[in-house]
mmCIF file of N, CA, C and O in Angstrom:
data_model
loop_
_atom_site.group_PDB
_atom_site.id
_atom_site.type_symbol
_atom_site.label_atom_id
_atom_site.label_comp_id
_atom_site.label_asym_id
_atom_site.label_seq_id
_atom_site.Cartn_x
_atom_site.Cartn_y
_atom_site.Cartn_z
ATOM 1 N N TYR Z 1475 95.560 94.465 98.308
ATOM 2 C CA TYR Z 1475 94.910 95.561 98.064
ATOM 3 C C TYR Z 1475 95.504 96.744 97.657
ATOM 4 O O TYR Z 1475 95.034 97.877 97.421
ATOM 5 N N ALA Z 1476 96.352 97.239 98.663
ATOM 6 C CA ALA Z 1476 97.506 98.339 98.301
ATOM 7 C C ALA Z 1476 97.962 98.351 97.067
ATOM 8 O O ALA Z 1476 98.121 99.469 96.769
ATOM 9 N N LEU Z 1477 98.476 97.795 96.412
ATOM 10 C CA LEU Z 1477 98.652 97.807 94.864
ATOM 11 C C LEU Z 1477 97.504 98.569 93.967
ATOM 12 O O LEU Z 1477 97.948 99.085 93.187
ATOM 13 N N ARG Z 1478 96.270 97.941 94.393
ATOM 14 C CA ARG Z 1478 95.104 98.298 93.615
ATOM 15 C C ARG Z 1478 95.132 99.763 94.094
ATOM 16 O O ARG Z 1478 94.867 100.733 92.986
ATOM 17 N N LEU Z 1479 95.303 100.194 95.358
ATOM 18 C CA LEU Z 1479 94.771 101.839 95.704
ATOM 19 C C LEU Z 1479 96.016 102.370 95.516
ATOM 20 O O LEU Z 1479 95.893 103.487 94.311
ATOM 21 N N SER Z 1480 97.451 102.087 95.181
ATOM 22 C CA SER Z 1480 98.447 102.858 95.030
ATOM 23 C C SER Z 1480 98.450 102.996 93.366
ATOM 24 O O SER Z 1480 98.809 103.957 92.823
ATOM 25 N N ASP Z 1481 97.648 102.109 92.227
ATOM 26 C CA ASP Z 1481 97.662 102.160 91.331
ATOM 27 C C ASP Z 1481 96.597 103.542 90.808
ATOM 28 O O ASP Z 1481 96.342 103.979 89.890
ATOM 29 N N ALA Z 1482 95.456 103.522 91.885
ATOM 30 C CA ALA Z 1482 94.724 104.611 91.479
ATOM 31 C C ALA Z 1482 95.105 106.012 91.727
ATOM 32 O O ALA Z 1482 94.534 106.751 91.170
ATOM 33 N N VAL Z 1483 96.204 105.930 92.477
ATOM 34 C CA VAL Z 1483 96.765 107.244 92.342
ATOM 35 C C VAL Z 1483 97.867 107.493 91.443
ATOM 36 O O VAL Z 1483 98.609 106.721 91.100
ATOM 37 N N PRO Z 1484 97.808 108.665 90.690
ATOM 38 C CA PRO Z 1484 98.712 109.257 89.719
ATOM 39 C C PRO Z 1484 100.320 108.982 90.147
ATOM 40 O O PRO Z 1484 100.570 109.327 90.901
ATOM 41 N N ALA Z 1485 100.884 108.656 88.823
ATOM 42 C CA ALA Z 1485 102.258 108.105 89.378
ATOM 43 C C ALA Z 1485 103.089 109.539 89.828
ATOM 44 O O ALA Z 1485 104.077 109.900 90.540
ATOM 45 N N ASN Z 1486 102.673 110.786 89.589
ATOM 46 C CA ASN Z 1486 103.199 112.062 89.589
ATOM 47 C C ASN Z 1486 102.872 112.599 91.172
ATOM 48 O O ASN Z 1486 103.438 113.406 92.154
ATOM 49 N N CYS Z 1487 102.064 111.547 91.864
ATOM 50 C CA CYS Z 1487 101.766 111.869 93.477
ATOM 51 C C CYS Z 1487 102.695 111.028 94.036
ATOM 52 O O CYS Z 1487 102.210 109.885 95.081
ATOM 53 N N VAL Z 1488 103.818 111.092 93.863
ATOM 54 C CA VAL Z 1488 104.635 110.016 95.054
ATOM 55 C C VAL Z 1488 104.348 109.990 96.353
ATOM 56 O O VAL Z 1488 104.549 109.061 97.079
ATOM 57 N N GLN Z 1489 104.313 111.515 97.075
ATOM 58 C CA GLN Z 1489 104.504 111.410 98.768
ATOM 59 C C GLN Z 1489 103.188 110.690 98.796
ATOM 60 O O GLN Z 1489 102.735 110.131 100.060
ATOM 61 N N LEU Z 1490 102.032 110.982 97.953
ATOM 62 C CA LEU Z 1490 100.741 110.390 98.703
ATOM 63 C C LEU Z 1490 100.709 108.969 98.417
ATOM 64 O O LEU Z 1490 100.175 108.446 99.191
ATOM 65 N N ARG Z 1491 101.195 108.249 97.553
ATOM 66 C CA ARG Z 1491 101.461 106.820 97.395
ATOM 67 C C ARG Z 1491 101.942 106.537 98.450
ATOM 68 O O ARG Z 1491 101.898 105.258 99.092
ATOM 69 N N ASN Z 1492 103.124 106.965 98.734
ATOM 70 C CA ASN Z 1492 104.293 106.613 100.075
ATOM 71 C C ASN Z 1492 103.175 106.636 101.233
ATOM 72 O O ASN Z 1492 103.248 105.937 102.103
ATOM 73 N N LEU Z 1493 102.607 107.761 101.624
ATOM 74 C CA LEU Z 1493 101.797 107.590 102.796
ATOM 75 C C LEU Z 1493 100.689 106.570 102.584
ATOM 76 O O LEU Z 1493 100.628 105.936 103.803
ATOM 77 N N LEU Z 1494 100.202 106.268 101.623
ATOM 78 C CA LEU Z 1494 98.874 105.253 101.716
ATOM 79 C C LEU Z 1494 99.474 103.852 101.505
ATOM 80 O O LEU Z 1494 99.333 102.869 102.374
ATOM 81 N N LEU Z 1495 100.711 103.818 101.330
ATOM 82 C CA LEU Z 1495 101.464 102.383 101.479
ATOM 83 C C LEU Z 1495 102.216 102.156 102.677
ATOM 84 O O LEU Z 1495 102.415 100.926 103.323
ATOM 85 N N SER Z 1496 102.528 103.350 103.397
ATOM 86 C CA SER Z 1496 103.164 103.386 105.066
ATOM 87 C C SER Z 1496 102.245 102.938 105.842
ATOM 88 O O SER Z 1496 102.374 102.783 107.229
ATOM 89 N N ALA Z 1497 100.745 103.246 105.528
ATOM 90 C CA ALA Z 1497 99.590 103.299 106.539
ATOM 91 C C ALA Z 1497 99.387 102.283 107.199
ATOM 92 O O ALA Z 1497 99.837 101.271 106.429
ATOM 93 N N TYR Z 1498 98.962 102.163 108.530
ATOM 94 C CA TYR Z 1498 98.658 100.779 109.394
ATOM 95 C C TYR Z 1498 97.391 101.228 110.544
ATOM 96 O O TYR Z 1498 97.633 102.291 110.878
ATOM 97 N N PRO Z 1499 96.674 100.481 110.868
ATOM 98 C CA PRO Z 1499 95.503 100.836 111.931
ATOM 99 C C PRO Z 1499 96.225 101.136 113.095
ATOM 100 O O PRO Z 1499 97.237 100.860 113.572
ATOM 101 N N CYS Z 1500 95.715 102.399 113.649
ATOM 102 C CA CYS Z 1500 96.197 102.807 114.760
ATOM 103 C C CYS Z 1500 95.929 101.704 115.977
ATOM 104 O O CYS Z 1500 96.935 101.880 116.979
ATOM 105 N N ASP Z 1501 95.364 100.507 116.098
ATOM 106 C CA ASP Z 1501 95.294 99.900 117.149
ATOM 107 C C ASP Z 1501 96.377 98.671 116.909
ATOM 108 O O ASP Z 1501 96.141 97.700 117.610
ATOM 109 N N MET Z 1502 97.322 98.551 115.901
ATOM 110 C CA MET Z 1502 97.942 97.899 115.195
ATOM 111 C C MET Z 1502 99.621 98.329 115.870
ATOM 112 O O MET Z 1502 99.727 99.281 115.836
ATOM 113 N N CYS Z 1503 100.148 97.413 116.770
ATOM 114 C CA CYS Z 1503 101.587 97.609 117.142
ATOM 115 C C CYS Z 1503 102.223 96.782 116.209
ATOM 116 O O CYS Z 1503 102.414 95.234 116.097
ATOM 117 N N LEU Z 1504 103.369 97.422 115.458
ATOM 118 C CA LEU Z 1504 104.400 96.928 114.616
ATOM 119 C C LEU Z 1504 105.360 96.315 115.262
ATOM 120 O O LEU Z 1504 105.847 96.819 116.421
ATOM 121 N N PRO Z 1505 106.206 95.126 114.947
ATOM 122 C CA PRO Z 1505 106.900 94.761 115.584
ATOM 123 C C PRO Z 1505 108.502 95.228 115.080
ATOM 124 O O PRO Z 1505 108.202 95.734 113.868
ATOM 125 N N GLU Z 1506 109.509 95.478 116.177
ATOM 126 C CA GLU Z 1506 110.246 96.375 115.585
ATOM 127 C C GLU Z 1506 111.579 95.215 114.576
ATOM 128 O O GLU Z 1506 111.750 94.398 114.813
ATOM 129 N N PRO Z 1507 111.496 96.013 113.644
ATOM 130 C CA PRO Z 1507 111.949 95.096 112.231
ATOM 131 C C PRO Z 1507 114.009 94.740 112.649
ATOM 132 O O PRO Z 1507 114.254 93.912 111.993
ATOM 133 N N LEU Z 1508 114.127 95.530 113.245
ATOM 134 C CA LEU Z 1508 115.641 95.556 113.706
ATOM 135 C C LEU Z 1508 116.025 94.072 115.026
ATOM 136 O O LEU Z 1508 116.919 94.233 115.507
ATOM 137 N N THR Z 1509 114.962 93.742 115.405
ATOM 138 C CA THR Z 1509 114.795 92.607 116.793
ATOM 139 C C THR Z 1509 115.704 91.565 116.041
ATOM 140 O O THR Z 1509 115.328 90.859 114.994
ATOM 141 N N PRO Z 1510 116.688 91.200 116.800
ATOM 142 C CA PRO Z 1510 117.641 89.993 116.161
ATOM 143 C C PRO Z 1510 116.534 88.719 116.495
ATOM 144 O O PRO Z 1510 115.950 88.558 117.336
ATOM 145 N N ASN Z 1511 116.648 87.709 115.275
ATOM 146 C CA ASN Z 1511 116.141 86.525 115.495
ATOM 147 C C ASN Z 1511 114.435 86.633 115.479
ATOM 148 O O ASN Z 1511 114.011 85.985 116.043
ATOM 149 N N LEU Z 1512 114.116 87.700 114.400
ATOM 150 C CA LEU Z 1512 112.664 87.797 114.392
ATOM 151 C C LEU Z 1512 112.145 86.726 113.585
ATOM 152 O O LEU Z 1512 112.526 86.761 112.565
ATOM 153 N N LYS Z 1513 110.911 86.046 114.006
ATOM 154 C CA LYS Z 1513 110.128 85.082 113.097
ATOM 155 C C LYS Z 1513 109.078 85.461 113.211
ATOM 156 O O LYS Z 1513 108.155 85.890 113.773
ATOM 157 N N ILE Z 1514 109.085 86.158 111.534
ATOM 158 C CA ILE Z 1514 107.793 86.968 111.008
ATOM 159 C C ILE Z 1514 106.474 85.578 111.320
ATOM 160 O O ILE Z 1514 105.407 86.016 111.478
ATOM 161 N N ASP Z 1515 106.891 84.421 111.033
ATOM 162 C CA ASP Z 1515 105.732 83.248 110.682
ATOM 163 C C ASP Z 1515 104.976 82.804 111.975
ATOM 164 O O ASP Z 1515 104.008 82.691 112.160
ATOM 165 N N LEU Z 1516 105.594 83.381 113.004
ATOM 166 C CA LEU Z 1516 105.202 83.332 114.224
ATOM 167 C C LEU Z 1516 104.819 84.341 114.997
ATOM 168 O O LEU Z 1516 103.794 84.582 116.097
ATOM 169 N N LEU Z 1517 104.213 85.540 114.456
ATOM 170 C CA LEU Z 1517 103.191 86.285 114.771
ATOM 171 C C LEU Z 1517 101.772 86.464 114.381
ATOM 172 O O LEU Z 1517 101.355 85.847 113.422
ATOM 173 N N ALA Z 1518 101.149 86.600 115.517
ATOM 174 C CA ALA Z 1518 99.755 86.321 115.288
ATOM 175 C C ALA Z 1518 99.160 86.920 114.136
ATOM 176 O O ALA Z 1518 98.219 86.589 113.557
ATOM 177 N N GLU Z 1519 99.550 88.132 113.580
ATOM 178 C CA GLU Z 1519 98.806 88.614 112.591
ATOM 179 C C GLU Z 1519 99.012 88.320 111.661
ATOM 180 O O GLU Z 1519 98.255 88.388 110.167
ATOM 181 N N ILE Z 1520 100.253 87.394 111.352
ATOM 182 C CA ILE Z 1520 100.379 86.797 109.786
ATOM 183 C C ILE Z 1520 99.458 86.047 109.255
ATOM 184 O O ILE Z 1520 98.881 85.680 108.365
ATOM 185 N N THR Z 1521 98.811 85.539 110.439
ATOM 186 C CA THR Z 1521 97.456 84.103 109.737
ATOM 187 C C THR Z 1521 95.978 84.829 109.952
ATOM 188 O O THR Z 1521 95.203 84.784 109.354
ATOM 189 N N GLN Z 1522 95.902 86.492 110.141
ATOM 190 C CA GLN Z 1522 94.558 87.633 109.466
ATOM 191 C C GLN Z 1522 94.738 87.590 108.214
ATOM 192 O O GLN Z 1522 95.315 88.588 107.799
ATOM 193 N N SER Z 1523 93.452 87.308 107.367
ATOM 194 C CA SER Z 1523 93.532 87.984 105.817
ATOM 195 C C SER Z 1523 93.004 89.600 106.056
ATOM 196 O O SER Z 1523 92.318 89.543 106.990
ATOM 197 N N PRO Z 1524 93.752 90.582 105.280
ATOM 198 C CA PRO Z 1524 93.231 92.023 105.213
ATOM 199 C C PRO Z 1524 91.730 91.723 104.771
ATOM 200 O O PRO Z 1524 91.235 90.698 103.568
ATOM 201 N N ASP Z 1525 91.076 92.845 104.846
ATOM 202 C CA ASP Z 1525 89.985 93.107 104.407
ATOM 203 C C ASP Z 1525 89.984 93.762 103.239
ATOM 204 O O ASP Z 1525 90.823 94.595 102.975
ATOM 205 N N ILE Z 1526 89.585 93.337 101.901
ATOM 206 C CA ILE Z 1526 89.582 94.035 100.453
ATOM 207 C C ILE Z 1526 88.603 94.744 100.151
ATOM 208 O O ILE Z 1526 87.657 94.141 100.127
ATOM 209 N N THR Z 1527 88.848 96.337 99.624
ATOM 210 C CA THR Z 1527 87.992 96.867 99.175
ATOM 211 C C THR Z 1527 88.316 96.956 97.384
ATOM 212 O O THR Z 1527 89.291 97.115 97.253
ATOM 213 N N HIS Z 1528 87.339 96.561 96.515
ATOM 214 C CA HIS Z 1528 87.473 96.635 95.193
ATOM 215 C C HIS Z 1528 87.819 98.015 94.521
ATOM 216 O O HIS Z 1528 88.736 97.716 93.796
ATOM 217 N N ASN Z 1529 86.542 98.746 94.425
ATOM 218 C CA ASN Z 1529 86.744 99.750 93.797
ATOM 219 C C ASN Z 1529 87.286 101.183 94.327
ATOM 220 O O ASN Z 1529 86.819 101.731 94.950
ATOM 221 N N HIS Z 1530 88.203 101.484 94.526
ATOM 222 C CA HIS Z 1530 89.016 102.364 94.964
ATOM 223 C C HIS Z 1530 89.146 103.799 94.605
ATOM 224 O O HIS Z 1530 88.974 104.713 95.315
ATOM 225 N N ALA Z 1531 88.710 104.027 92.973
ATOM 226 C CA ALA Z 1531 88.620 104.933 92.313
ATOM 227 C C ALA Z 1531 87.405 105.508 92.700
ATOM 228 O O ALA Z 1531 86.907 106.665 93.162
ATOM 229 N N VAL Z 1532 86.082 104.890 93.474
ATOM 230 C CA VAL Z 1532 85.049 105.302 93.899
ATOM 231 C C VAL Z 1532 85.053 105.831 95.171
ATOM 232 O O VAL Z 1532 84.532 107.289 95.323
ATOM 233 N N LEU Z 1533 85.990 105.092 96.078
ATOM 234 C CA LEU Z 1533 86.097 105.460 97.334
ATOM 235 C C LEU Z 1533 87.025 107.041 97.023
ATOM 236 O O LEU Z 1533 86.840 108.146 97.967
ATOM 237 N N LEU Z 1534 87.978 107.226 96.403
ATOM 238 C CA LEU Z 1534 88.848 108.836 96.291
ATOM 239 C C LEU Z 1534 87.528 109.547 95.893
ATOM 240 O O LEU Z 1534 87.533 110.761 95.945
ATOM 241 N N GLU Z 1535 86.605 109.444 94.912
ATOM 242 C CA GLU Z 1535 85.941 110.339 94.364
ATOM 243 C C GLU Z 1535 85.153 110.593 95.194
ATOM 244 O O GLU Z 1535 84.729 111.921 95.481
ATOM 245 N N ARG Z 1536 84.683 109.717 96.255
ATOM 246 C CA ARG Z 1536 83.589 109.952 97.510
ATOM 247 C C ARG Z 1536 83.951 111.163 98.351
ATOM 248 O O ARG Z 1536 83.295 111.949 98.679
ATOM 249 N N VAL Z 1537 85.272 110.935 98.557
ATOM 250 C CA VAL Z 1537 85.937 112.047 99.528
ATOM 251 C C VAL Z 1537 86.671 113.408 98.613
ATOM 252 O O VAL Z 1537 87.266 113.932 99.458
ATOM 253 N N GLY Z 1538 86.481 113.567 97.647
ATOM 254 C CA GLY Z 1538 86.887 114.367 96.443
ATOM 255 C C GLY Z 1538 88.421 114.987 96.157
ATOM 256 O O GLY Z 1538 88.860 115.486 95.764
ATOM 257 N N LEU Z 1539 89.104 113.284 96.734
ATOM 258 C CA LEU Z 1539 89.946 112.894 96.144
ATOM 259 C C LEU Z 1539 90.666 112.998 94.875
ATOM 260 O O LEU Z 1539 91.906 113.549 94.196
ATOM 261 N N ARG Z 1540 89.510 112.429 93.932
ATOM 262 C CA ARG Z 1540 90.247 111.757 92.564
ATOM 263 C C ARG Z 1540 90.222 112.924 91.860
ATOM 264 O O ARG Z 1540 91.351 112.837 91.019
ATOM 265 N N THR Z 1541 89.415 113.744 91.676
ATOM 266 C CA THR Z 1541 89.685 114.749 90.442
ATOM 267 C C THR Z 1541 91.141 115.822 91.000
ATOM 268 O O THR Z 1541 91.672 115.947 89.815
ATOM 269 N N GLY Z 1542 91.403 115.830 92.083
ATOM 270 C CA GLY Z 1542 92.862 116.681 92.195
ATOM 271 C C GLY Z 1542 93.458 115.966 92.126
ATOM 272 O O GLY Z 1542 95.165 116.399 91.323
ATOM 273 N N LEU Z 1543 93.912 114.367 91.903
ATOM 274 C CA LEU Z 1543 94.971 113.405 91.600
ATOM 275 C C LEU Z 1543 94.940 113.097 90.103
ATOM 276 O O LEU Z 1543 96.077 113.031 89.600
ATOM 277 N N ASP Z 1544 93.723 113.742 89.398
ATOM 278 C CA ASP Z 1544 94.245 113.197 88.082
ATOM 279 C C ASP Z 1544 94.896 114.585 86.875
ATOM 280 O O ASP Z 1544 94.405 114.879 85.860
ATOM 281 N N LEU Z 1545 94.959 115.469 87.892
ATOM 282 C CA LEU Z 1545 95.397 116.813 86.984
ATOM 283 C C LEU Z 1545 96.720 116.625 86.142
ATOM 284 O O LEU Z 1545 97.641 115.887 86.509
#
């Protein structure tokens, strides 16, 4: 769903798009990517499906971000 959300952000808002794509829940502990012999398929989080919200434009409008991004 991150691609749909980033598509809702105009192309000239590169920093906002990067911020959205790099966000993760505060209760999630990310694995260290430089760990030797890191096996991604053995991580418990890999089996959890993400919650998907379909209409991101409505969510952006609700918080007042859509009009500022459409400039």
